[in-house]
Amino acid sequence: MTEQRNDVDEILSAIRAAARRVTVAKRTVAEVLCDANGHLSADEITTAVQQRQPEVSPSTIYRILEEFEELKVVVHSHLGQSAAVYHLSGAVHGHLTCEECERTVQIPASHFDALSKDLQKSYGFLLDRHHVAISGWCALCQAAQLKRS
Amino acid sequence: MTEQRNDVDEILSAIRAAARRVTVAKRTVAEVLCDANGHLSADEITTAVQQRQPEVSPSTIYRILEEFEELKVVVHSHLGQSAAVYHLSGAVHGHLTCEECERTVQIPASHFDALSKDLQKSYGFLLDRHHVAISGWCALCQAAQLKRS
DNA sequence: TTAGATGCAAAGACTTTGCGCACTT
DNA sequence: AAGTGCGCAAAGTCTTTGCATCTAA
């Protein structure tokens, strides 16, 4: 219940600024996203929202997430093989996903500074720092694999 | 019809080495993958295979691709928002996907050398060079956006 | 011969859409 | 009052699975 009122209010302001309507469902999604320190799948968001507002349907969650992305307050990425995950766009970071244990860790976007410059220079490509999702193997799974062989 | 016999044969050898069976469907999938210089979605692979062998069903394609991934001859990534794409693991490269036009370009894996070292050092994370998929905006869409504003 | 591979159809996971009512502004 | 937003249910897309049949080895 560590609602960061500031963040929630920022989202609600963005909604008003865009002349969209502030509803209970949107407010609750905003709260859930602010409470979560990491990324959540649409399904996890739905569950969390329904704990507070059981009437909210999954399709509404998707519509709200879509709206939040348009408003640039939320961002999603596709990690691993499964469903998309959503998080506040304020938290600029990359994702490292282990192909073995499927766990994901977040790292500061600064790790991608050099790569970003390189791609800009070589290909004119502007890297989306919110969206960086790297696959590989985490330290633990590497160690486990070594032990096995 | 530029079948690279070498690559195809390598795949077939890998199948035999794993005591799996070489079938018409597998051979055709291997040929399609070798013919394609880039990455293909499961659906595109199915279509291409069915042009040569109309009887092959989508589920078989998925099963074959799964087997090929186990054998480490094929790799898939999730680009953009849509379906997974598959390609030979021999072709080590990263993907840059434009969020605007959805186009993807391949770049040499060497661009990720520095990042790879950094992640290894900072997090013990071993980057999967086959799987790197970066989102952002291509030069053309950036230019178009500038013009608009 | 016989275990693995396939085709078909059905199920599953995730996401989007149509429609009429409800709620925000 | 006016029109956006919502719940519900159905459809859509991509992928997996069960089972009987077929086939490579």
mmCIF file of C-alpha atoms (C1' of nucleotides) in Angstrom:
data_model
loop_
_atom_site.group_PDB
_atom_site.id
_atom_site.type_symbol
_atom_site.label_atom_id
_atom_site.label_comp_id
_atom_site.label_asym_id
_atom_site.label_seq_id
_atom_site.Cartn_x
_atom_site.Cartn_y
_atom_site.Cartn_z
ATOM 1 C CA MET A 1 0.000 0.000 0.000
ATOM 2 C CA THR A 2 2.903 2.336 -0.631
ATOM 3 C CA GLU A 3 0.986 4.333 -3.155
ATOM 4 C CA GLN A 4 3.222 6.980 -4.504
ATOM 5 C CA ARG A 5 0.569 9.642 -4.761
ATOM 6 C CA ASN A 6 2.870 11.807 -6.805
ATOM 7 C CA ASP A 7 3.200 9.269 -9.574
ATOM 8 C CA VAL A 8 -0.471 8.425 -9.520
ATOM 9 C CA ASP A 9 -1.413 12.070 -9.697
ATOM 10 C CA GLU A 10 0.974 12.602 -12.553
ATOM 11 C CA ILE A 11 -0.804 9.915 -14.514
ATOM 12 C CA LEU A 12 -4.222 11.318 -13.715
ATOM 13 C CA SER A 13 -3.062 14.746 -14.810
ATOM 14 C CA ALA A 14 -1.836 13.319 -18.072
ATOM 15 C CA ILE A 15 -5.261 11.801 -18.616
ATOM 16 C CA ARG A 16 -7.005 15.105 -17.989
ATOM 17 C CA ALA A 17 -4.512 16.951 -20.146
ATOM 18 C CA ALA A 18 -5.410 14.645 -23.001
ATOM 19 C CA ALA A 19 -9.117 15.336 -22.424
ATOM 20 C CA ARG A 20 -9.733 11.703 -21.522
ATOM 21 C CA ARG A 21 -11.758 10.756 -18.494
ATOM 22 C CA VAL A 22 -10.501 9.766 -15.107
ATOM 23 C CA THR A 23 -12.326 6.656 -13.972
ATOM 24 C CA VAL A 24 -12.085 4.292 -11.042
ATOM 25 C CA ALA A 25 -10.547 1.652 -13.242
ATOM 26 C CA LYS A 26 -7.867 3.988 -14.556
ATOM 27 C CA ARG A 27 -7.067 5.265 -11.109
ATOM 28 C CA THR A 28 -6.690 1.729 -9.815
ATOM 29 C CA VAL A 29 -4.452 0.661 -12.681
ATOM 30 C CA ALA A 30 -2.320 3.717 -12.002
ATOM 31 C CA GLU A 31 -2.082 2.794 -8.334
ATOM 32 C CA VAL A 32 -1.142 -0.788 -9.085
ATOM 33 C CA LEU A 33 1.568 0.293 -11.484
ATOM 34 C CA CYS A 34 2.967 2.768 -8.982
ATOM 35 C CA ASP A 35 2.907 0.217 -6.179
ATOM 36 C CA ALA A 36 4.773 -2.317 -8.253
ATOM 37 C CA ASN A 37 8.442 -1.576 -8.263
ATOM 38 C CA GLY A 38 9.016 -3.777 -11.283
ATOM 39 C CA HIS A 39 7.123 -4.806 -14.351
ATOM 40 C CA LEU A 40 3.810 -6.630 -14.399
ATOM 41 C CA SER A 41 2.046 -8.637 -17.045
ATOM 42 C CA ALA A 42 -1.424 -7.589 -18.106
ATOM 43 C CA ASP A 43 -2.694 -10.586 -16.206
ATOM 44 C CA GLU A 44 -0.910 -9.613 -13.010
ATOM 45 C CA ILE A 45 -2.230 -6.104 -13.321
ATOM 46 C CA THR A 46 -5.733 -7.437 -13.817
ATOM 47 C CA THR A 47 -5.485 -9.595 -10.706
ATOM 48 C CA ALA A 48 -4.121 -6.744 -8.622
ATOM 49 C CA VAL A 49 -6.755 -4.337 -9.849
ATOM 50 C CA GLN A 50 -9.537 -6.827 -9.218
ATOM 51 C CA GLN A 51 -8.439 -7.223 -5.621
ATOM 52 C CA ARG A 52 -9.459 -3.612 -5.165
ATOM 53 C CA GLN A 53 -12.160 -3.336 -7.787
ATOM 54 C CA PRO A 54 -13.532 -6.790 -8.633
ATOM 55 C CA GLU A 55 -15.756 -5.456 -11.389
ATOM 56 C CA VAL A 56 -12.964 -4.372 -13.688
ATOM 57 C CA SER A 57 -12.667 -6.638 -16.683
ATOM 58 C CA PRO A 58 -9.482 -7.717 -18.465
ATOM 59 C CA SER A 59 -10.461 -5.980 -21.667
ATOM 60 C CA THR A 60 -10.685 -2.725 -19.779
ATOM 61 C CA ILE A 61 -7.197 -3.277 -18.424
ATOM 62 C CA TYR A 62 -5.875 -3.712 -21.921
ATOM 63 C CA ARG A 63 -7.673 -0.602 -23.091
ATOM 64 C CA ILE A 64 -6.335 1.408 -20.192
ATOM 65 C CA LEU A 65 -2.797 0.167 -20.698
ATOM 66 C CA GLU A 66 -3.063 1.094 -24.351
ATOM 67 C CA GLU A 67 -4.224 4.579 -23.381
ATOM 68 C CA PHE A 68 -1.434 4.934 -20.825
ATOM 69 C CA GLU A 69 1.082 4.017 -23.480
ATOM 70 C CA GLU A 70 -0.326 6.644 -25.808
ATOM 71 C CA LEU A 71 0.046 9.127 -22.988
ATOM 72 C CA LYS A 72 3.650 7.979 -22.623
ATOM 73 C CA VAL A 73 3.260 7.242 -18.928
ATOM 74 C CA VAL A 74 3.581 3.497 -19.381
ATOM 75 C CA VAL A 75 5.754 1.307 -21.520
ATOM 76 C CA HIS A 76 5.734 -2.372 -22.264
ATOM 77 C CA SER A 77 8.279 -4.889 -23.424
ATOM 78 C CA HIS A 78 8.288 -8.495 -24.467
ATOM 79 C CA LEU A 79 10.576 -10.464 -22.214
ATOM 80 C CA GLY A 80 11.311 -14.115 -22.701
ATOM 81 C CA GLN A 81 8.698 -16.089 -24.580
ATOM 82 C CA SER A 82 5.580 -15.114 -22.764
ATOM 83 C CA ALA A 83 3.219 -12.220 -22.300
ATOM 84 C CA ALA A 84 4.141 -8.558 -22.469
ATOM 85 C CA VAL A 85 5.055 -6.710 -19.275
ATOM 86 C CA TYR A 86 4.153 -3.138 -18.408
ATOM 87 C CA HIS A 87 5.787 -0.556 -16.187
ATOM 88 C CA LEU A 88 5.881 3.177 -15.611
ATOM 89 C CA SER A 89 7.928 4.952 -18.209
ATOM 90 C CA GLY A 90 9.487 7.064 -15.506
ATOM 91 C CA ALA A 91 11.619 4.123 -14.522
ATOM 92 C CA VAL A 92 14.002 4.122 -17.444
ATOM 93 C CA HIS A 93 15.880 0.878 -17.439
ATOM 94 C CA GLY A 94 16.800 -2.143 -19.466
ATOM 95 C CA HIS A 95 15.829 -5.730 -18.840
ATOM 96 C CA LEU A 96 18.088 -8.746 -18.652
ATOM 97 C CA THR A 97 16.098 -11.949 -18.963
ATOM 98 C CA CYS A 98 17.635 -15.342 -18.264
ATOM 99 C CA GLU A 99 16.682 -17.935 -20.852
ATOM 100 C CA GLU A 100 17.123 -20.680 -18.304
ATOM 101 C CA CYS A 101 15.281 -19.521 -15.195
ATOM 102 C CA GLU A 102 13.166 -16.868 -16.907
ATOM 103 C CA ARG A 103 13.990 -14.383 -14.180
ATOM 104 C CA THR A 104 14.403 -10.769 -15.196
ATOM 105 C CA VAL A 105 16.539 -8.107 -13.615
ATOM 106 C CA GLN A 106 16.421 -4.425 -14.320
ATOM 107 C CA ILE A 107 19.520 -2.404 -14.944
ATOM 108 C CA PRO A 108 20.097 1.309 -15.362
ATOM 109 C CA ALA A 109 19.697 2.580 -18.875
ATOM 110 C CA SER A 110 23.169 4.051 -18.691
ATOM 111 C CA HIS A 111 24.571 0.677 -19.655
ATOM 112 C CA PHE A 112 23.196 1.291 -23.109
ATOM 113 C CA ASP A 113 24.726 4.715 -23.619
ATOM 114 C CA ALA A 114 27.641 3.477 -25.661
ATOM 115 C CA LEU A 115 25.552 1.086 -27.707
ATOM 116 C CA SER A 116 23.039 3.843 -28.293
ATOM 117 C CA LYS A 117 25.670 6.180 -29.675
ATOM 118 C CA ASP A 118 27.128 3.420 -31.799
ATOM 119 C CA LEU A 119 23.796 2.513 -33.387
ATOM 120 C CA GLN A 120 22.936 6.144 -33.958
ATOM 121 C CA LYS A 121 26.224 6.684 -35.717
ATOM 122 C CA SER A 122 26.339 3.445 -37.674
ATOM 123 C CA TYR A 123 22.704 3.148 -38.700
ATOM 124 C CA GLY A 124 20.980 6.370 -37.711
ATOM 125 C CA PHE A 125 18.941 4.161 -35.418
ATOM 126 C CA LEU A 126 17.560 5.742 -32.265
ATOM 127 C CA LEU A 127 17.452 3.184 -29.503
ATOM 128 C CA ASP A 128 14.346 3.157 -27.308
ATOM 129 C CA ARG A 129 15.807 3.084 -23.855
ATOM 130 C CA HIS A 130 12.511 1.999 -22.351
ATOM 131 C CA HIS A 131 12.321 -1.051 -24.473
ATOM 132 C CA VAL A 132 15.691 -2.702 -24.236
ATOM 133 C CA ALA A 133 15.257 -6.370 -23.453
ATOM 134 C CA ILE A 134 18.333 -8.538 -23.524
ATOM 135 C CA SER A 135 18.258 -12.326 -23.399
ATOM 136 C CA GLY A 136 21.025 -14.457 -22.006
ATOM 137 C CA TRP A 137 21.970 -16.403 -18.926
ATOM 138 C CA CYS A 138 22.188 -15.109 -15.406
ATOM 139 C CA ALA A 139 25.186 -15.756 -13.193
ATOM 140 C CA LEU A 140 23.394 -18.439 -11.189
ATOM 141 C CA CYS A 141 22.322 -20.481 -14.168
ATOM 142 C CA GLN A 142 25.787 -20.198 -15.694
ATOM 143 C CA ALA A 143 27.273 -21.556 -12.499
ATOM 144 C CA ALA A 144 24.735 -24.358 -12.368
ATOM 145 C CA GLN A 145 25.543 -25.291 -15.923
ATOM 146 C CA LEU A 146 29.269 -25.378 -15.207
ATOM 147 C CA LYS A 147 28.729 -27.660 -12.266
ATOM 148 C CA ARG A 148 26.691 -30.025 -14.410
ATOM 149 C CA SER A 149 29.390 -30.442 -17.044
ATOM 150 C CA MET B 1 16.524 -21.755 -55.127
ATOM 151 C CA THR B 2 19.927 -20.878 -53.806
ATOM 152 C CA GLU B 3 19.916 -23.786 -51.427
ATOM 153 C CA GLN B 4 23.091 -23.743 -49.488
ATOM 154 C CA ARG B 5 23.565 -27.468 -49.422
ATOM 155 C CA ASN B 6 26.252 -27.130 -46.820
ATOM 156 C CA ASP B 7 23.971 -25.518 -44.290
ATOM 157 C CA VAL B 8 21.130 -27.885 -45.023
ATOM 158 C CA ASP B 9 23.408 -30.866 -44.685
ATOM 159 C CA GLU B 10 24.743 -29.539 -41.425
ATOM 160 C CA ILE B 11 21.239 -29.435 -40.037
ATOM 161 C CA LEU B 12 20.463 -32.936 -41.272
ATOM 162 C CA SER B 13 23.664 -34.197 -39.703
ATOM 163 C CA ALA B 14 22.694 -32.603 -36.415
ATOM 164 C CA ILE B 15 19.364 -34.413 -36.593
ATOM 165 C CA ARG B 16 21.042 -37.758 -37.191
ATOM 166 C CA ALA B 17 23.612 -37.088 -34.507
ATOM 167 C CA ALA B 18 20.767 -36.610 -32.047
ATOM 168 C CA ALA B 19 19.213 -39.910 -33.147
ATOM 169 C CA ARG B 20 16.151 -38.111 -34.483
ATOM 170 C CA ARG B 21 14.716 -38.880 -37.862
ATOM 171 C CA VAL B 22 15.300 -37.032 -41.101
ATOM 172 C CA THR B 23 11.961 -36.471 -42.787
ATOM 173 C CA VAL B 24 10.727 -34.623 -45.834
ATOM 174 C CA ALA B 25 9.202 -31.958 -43.643
ATOM 175 C CA LYS B 26 12.398 -31.374 -41.697
ATOM 176 C CA ARG B 27 14.467 -31.269 -44.829
ATOM 177 C CA THR B 28 12.125 -28.717 -46.359
ATOM 178 C CA VAL B 29 12.119 -26.511 -43.275
ATOM 179 C CA ALA B 30 15.908 -26.641 -43.305
ATOM 180 C CA GLU B 31 15.959 -25.617 -46.961
ATOM 181 C CA VAL B 32 13.573 -22.759 -46.396
ATOM 182 C CA LEU B 33 15.625 -21.466 -43.492
ATOM 183 C CA CYS B 34 18.819 -21.685 -45.490
ATOM 184 C CA ASP B 35 17.276 -19.984 -48.509
ATOM 185 C CA ALA B 36 16.023 -17.106 -46.406
ATOM 186 C CA ASN B 37 18.777 -14.667 -45.736
ATOM 187 C CA GLY B 38 16.853 -13.096 -42.895
ATOM 188 C CA HIS B 39 14.412 -14.197 -40.252
ATOM 189 C CA LEU B 40 11.004 -15.683 -40.899
ATOM 190 C CA SER B 41 7.937 -16.037 -38.755
ATOM 191 C CA ALA B 42 6.518 -19.497 -38.190
ATOM 192 C CA ASP B 43 3.728 -18.520 -40.513
ATOM 193 C CA GLU B 44 6.083 -17.466 -43.286
ATOM 194 C CA ILE B 45 8.018 -20.679 -42.887
ATOM 195 C CA THR B 46 4.795 -22.658 -43.091
ATOM 196 C CA THR B 47 3.779 -20.913 -46.288
ATOM 197 C CA ALA B 48 7.188 -21.419 -47.869
ATOM 198 C CA VAL B 49 7.302 -25.065 -46.880
ATOM 199 C CA GLN B 50 3.796 -25.684 -48.154
ATOM 200 C CA GLN B 51 4.748 -24.310 -51.559
ATOM 201 C CA ARG B 52 7.071 -27.278 -51.858
ATOM 202 C CA GLN B 53 5.241 -29.780 -49.695
ATOM 203 C CA PRO B 54 1.571 -28.834 -49.410
ATOM 204 C CA GLU B 55 0.827 -31.601 -46.938
ATOM 205 C CA VAL B 56 2.945 -30.227 -44.119
ATOM 206 C CA SER B 57 0.811 -28.806 -41.327
ATOM 207 C CA PRO B 58 1.558 -25.772 -39.155
ATOM 208 C CA SER B 59 1.791 -27.847 -36.025
ATOM 209 C CA THR B 60 4.533 -29.882 -37.638
ATOM 210 C CA ILE B 61 6.405 -26.709 -38.448
ATOM 211 C CA TYR B 62 6.260 -25.642 -34.817
ATOM 212 C CA ARG B 63 7.434 -29.061 -33.690
ATOM 213 C CA ILE B 64 10.298 -29.020 -36.158
ATOM 214 C CA LEU B 65 11.346 -25.512 -35.188
ATOM 215 C CA GLU B 66 11.304 -26.574 -31.552
ATOM 216 C CA GLU B 67 13.508 -29.538 -32.381
ATOM 217 C CA PHE B 68 15.879 -27.371 -34.403
ATOM 218 C CA GLU B 69 16.200 -25.015 -31.466
ATOM 219 C CA GLU B 70 17.036 -27.912 -29.171
ATOM 220 C CA LEU B 71 19.693 -28.921 -31.665
ATOM 221 C CA LYS B 72 20.992 -25.353 -31.543
ATOM 222 C CA VAL B 73 20.806 -24.939 -35.299
ATOM 223 C CA VAL B 74 17.984 -22.422 -35.126
ATOM 224 C CA VAL B 75 17.187 -19.529 -32.893
ATOM 225 C CA HIS B 76 14.162 -17.350 -32.482
ATOM 226 C CA SER B 77 13.517 -13.878 -31.171
ATOM 227 C CA HIS B 78 10.513 -11.748 -30.444
ATOM 228 C CA LEU B 79 10.701 -8.577 -32.481
ATOM 229 C CA GLY B 80 8.178 -5.810 -32.176
ATOM 230 C CA GLN B 81 4.759 -6.796 -30.906
ATOM 231 C CA SER B 82 4.002 -9.703 -33.108
ATOM 232 C CA ALA B 83 4.944 -13.301 -33.694
ATOM 233 C CA ALA B 84 8.344 -14.831 -33.081
ATOM 234 C CA VAL B 85 10.865 -15.001 -35.902
ATOM 235 C CA TYR B 86 13.296 -17.826 -36.577
ATOM 236 C CA HIS B 87 16.654 -17.979 -38.274
ATOM 237 C CA LEU B 88 19.752 -20.134 -38.511
ATOM 238 C CA SER B 89 21.913 -19.798 -35.471
ATOM 239 C CA GLY B 90 24.950 -19.660 -37.716
ATOM 240 C CA ALA B 91 24.035 -16.144 -38.681
ATOM 241 C CA VAL B 92 24.977 -14.388 -35.481
ATOM 242 C CA HIS B 93 23.512 -10.931 -35.501
ATOM 243 C CA GLY B 94 21.371 -8.506 -33.616
ATOM 244 C CA HIS B 95 18.059 -7.048 -34.667
ATOM 245 C CA LEU B 96 17.033 -3.424 -34.724
ATOM 246 C CA THR B 97 13.271 -3.059 -34.987
ATOM 247 C CA CYS B 98 11.615 0.262 -35.700
ATOM 248 C CA GLU B 99 8.606 0.880 -33.505
ATOM 249 C CA GLU B 100 7.091 3.094 -36.164
ATOM 250 C CA CYS B 101 7.400 1.169 -39.422
ATOM 251 C CA GLU B 102 7.987 -2.238 -37.854
ATOM 252 C CA ARG B 103 10.860 -2.878 -40.216
ATOM 253 C CA THR B 104 13.811 -4.822 -38.866
ATOM 254 C CA VAL B 105 17.418 -4.640 -39.895
ATOM 255 C CA GLN B 106 20.146 -7.035 -38.929
ATOM 256 C CA ILE B 107 23.472 -5.845 -37.666
ATOM 257 C CA PRO B 108 26.698 -7.676 -36.867
ATOM 258 C CA ALA B 109 26.886 -9.040 -33.358
ATOM 259 C CA SER B 110 30.142 -7.182 -32.894
ATOM 260 C CA HIS B 111 28.146 -4.103 -32.000
ATOM 261 C CA PHE B 112 27.278 -5.825 -28.754
ATOM 262 C CA ASP B 113 30.802 -6.736 -27.761
ATOM 263 C CA ALA B 114 31.235 -3.830 -25.384
ATOM 264 C CA LEU B 115 27.788 -4.199 -23.872
ATOM 265 C CA SER B 116 28.376 -7.905 -23.491
ATOM 266 C CA LYS B 117 31.576 -7.355 -21.543
ATOM 267 C CA ASP B 118 29.936 -4.703 -19.424
ATOM 268 C CA LEU B 119 26.993 -6.906 -18.466
ATOM 269 C CA GLN B 120 29.265 -9.830 -17.751
ATOM 270 C CA LYS B 121 31.375 -7.704 -15.486
ATOM 271 C CA SER B 122 28.580 -5.796 -13.767
ATOM 272 C CA TYR B 123 26.010 -8.560 -13.357
ATOM 273 C CA GLY B 124 27.691 -11.807 -14.342
ATOM 274 C CA PHE B 125 25.095 -11.899 -17.081
ATOM 275 C CA LEU B 126 26.024 -13.700 -20.275
ATOM 276 C CA LEU B 127 24.367 -12.017 -23.215
ATOM 277 C CA ASP B 128 22.853 -14.288 -25.850
ATOM 278 C CA ARG B 129 24.214 -12.824 -29.030
ATOM 279 C CA HIS B 130 21.658 -14.666 -31.118
ATOM 280 C CA HIS B 131 18.808 -13.102 -29.313
ATOM 281 C CA VAL B 132 19.526 -9.417 -29.129
ATOM 282 C CA ALA B 133 16.478 -7.461 -30.246
ATOM 283 C CA ILE B 134 16.571 -3.719 -29.883
ATOM 284 C CA SER B 135 13.564 -1.473 -30.301
ATOM 285 C CA GLY B 136 13.725 2.111 -31.387
ATOM 286 C CA TRP B 137 13.220 4.276 -34.433
ATOM 287 C CA CYS B 138 14.935 3.937 -37.787
ATOM 288 C CA ALA B 139 16.534 6.873 -39.542
ATOM 289 C CA LEU B 140 13.669 7.250 -42.019
ATOM 290 C CA CYS B 141 10.956 7.412 -39.392
ATOM 291 C CA GLN B 142 12.992 9.857 -37.345
ATOM 292 C CA ALA B 143 13.298 12.111 -40.361
ATOM 293 C CA ALA B 144 9.593 11.814 -41.110
ATOM 294 C CA GLN B 145 8.772 12.759 -37.557
ATOM 295 C CA LEU B 146 11.029 15.798 -37.697
ATOM 296 C CA LYS B 147 9.364 16.982 -40.858
ATOM 297 C CA ARG B 148 5.943 16.658 -39.239
ATOM 298 C CA SER B 149 6.806 18.835 -36.268
ATOM 299 C "C1'" DT C 1 9.443 -54.050 -36.806
ATOM 300 C "C1'" DT C 2 8.783 -50.120 -33.939
ATOM 301 C "C1'" DA C 3 9.522 -45.835 -31.977
ATOM 302 C "C1'" DG C 4 9.504 -41.408 -33.551
ATOM 303 C "C1'" DA C 5 7.027 -38.033 -36.758
ATOM 304 C "C1'" DT C 6 2.944 -36.177 -38.811
ATOM 305 C "C1'" DG C 7 -1.911 -34.505 -39.870
ATOM 306 C "C1'" DC C 8 -5.914 -32.988 -38.145
ATOM 307 C "C1'" DA C 9 -8.667 -30.859 -34.992
ATOM 308 C "C1'" DA C 10 -9.282 -29.074 -30.651
ATOM 309 C "C1'" DA C 11 -7.573 -26.573 -26.885
ATOM 310 C "C1'" DG C 12 -4.874 -22.875 -24.813
ATOM 311 C "C1'" DA C 13 -2.708 -18.415 -23.850
ATOM 312 C "C1'" DC C 14 -2.821 -13.750 -24.786
ATOM 313 C "C1'" DT C 15 -5.091 -9.794 -26.790
ATOM 314 C "C1'" DT C 16 -8.601 -7.164 -29.458
ATOM 315 C "C1'" DT C 17 -13.211 -5.781 -30.771
ATOM 316 C "C1'" DG C 18 -18.445 -4.932 -31.021
ATOM 317 C "C1'" DC C 19 -22.277 -3.445 -28.630
ATOM 318 C "C1'" DG C 20 -25.341 -1.415 -25.438
ATOM 319 C "C1'" DC C 21 -25.423 0.551 -20.816
ATOM 320 C "C1'" DA C 22 -23.117 3.446 -17.253
ATOM 321 C "C1'" DC C 23 -20.532 7.065 -15.629
ATOM 322 C "C1'" DT C 24 -17.494 11.301 -16.087
ATOM 323 C "C1'" DT C 25 -17.471 15.876 -17.249
ATOM 324 C "C1'" DA D 1 -26.976 16.407 -21.566
ATOM 325 C "C1'" DA D 2 -23.322 14.425 -24.353
ATOM 326 C "C1'" DG D 3 -20.054 11.414 -25.311
ATOM 327 C "C1'" DT D 4 -16.322 8.715 -23.349
ATOM 328 C "C1'" DG D 5 -15.478 4.490 -21.013
ATOM 329 C "C1'" DC D 6 -16.906 -0.038 -19.364
ATOM 330 C "C1'" DG D 7 -18.500 -4.997 -18.873
ATOM 331 C "C1'" DC D 8 -19.456 -8.830 -21.253
ATOM 332 C "C1'" DA D 9 -18.939 -12.057 -24.678
ATOM 333 C "C1'" DA D 10 -17.199 -13.255 -28.918
ATOM 334 C "C1'" DA D 11 -13.589 -13.252 -32.149
ATOM 335 C "C1'" DG D 12 -8.719 -13.163 -33.447
ATOM 336 C "C1'" DT D 13 -3.862 -14.422 -33.470
ATOM 337 C "C1'" DC D 14 -0.206 -17.271 -32.357
ATOM 338 C "C1'" DT D 15 1.148 -21.641 -30.452
ATOM 339 C "C1'" DT D 16 0.633 -26.208 -28.196
ATOM 340 C "C1'" DT D 17 -1.332 -30.745 -27.511
ATOM 341 C "C1'" DG D 18 -3.950 -35.372 -28.025
ATOM 342 C "C1'" DC D 19 -4.549 -39.083 -30.754
ATOM 343 C "C1'" DA D 20 -4.687 -42.180 -34.577
ATOM 344 C "C1'" DT D 21 -1.956 -43.016 -38.545
ATOM 345 C "C1'" DC D 22 2.148 -43.223 -41.083
ATOM 346 C "C1'" DT D 23 7.080 -43.779 -41.964
ATOM 347 C "C1'" DA D 24 12.218 -43.656 -41.382
ATOM 348 C "C1'" DA D 25 15.575 -46.540 -39.688
#
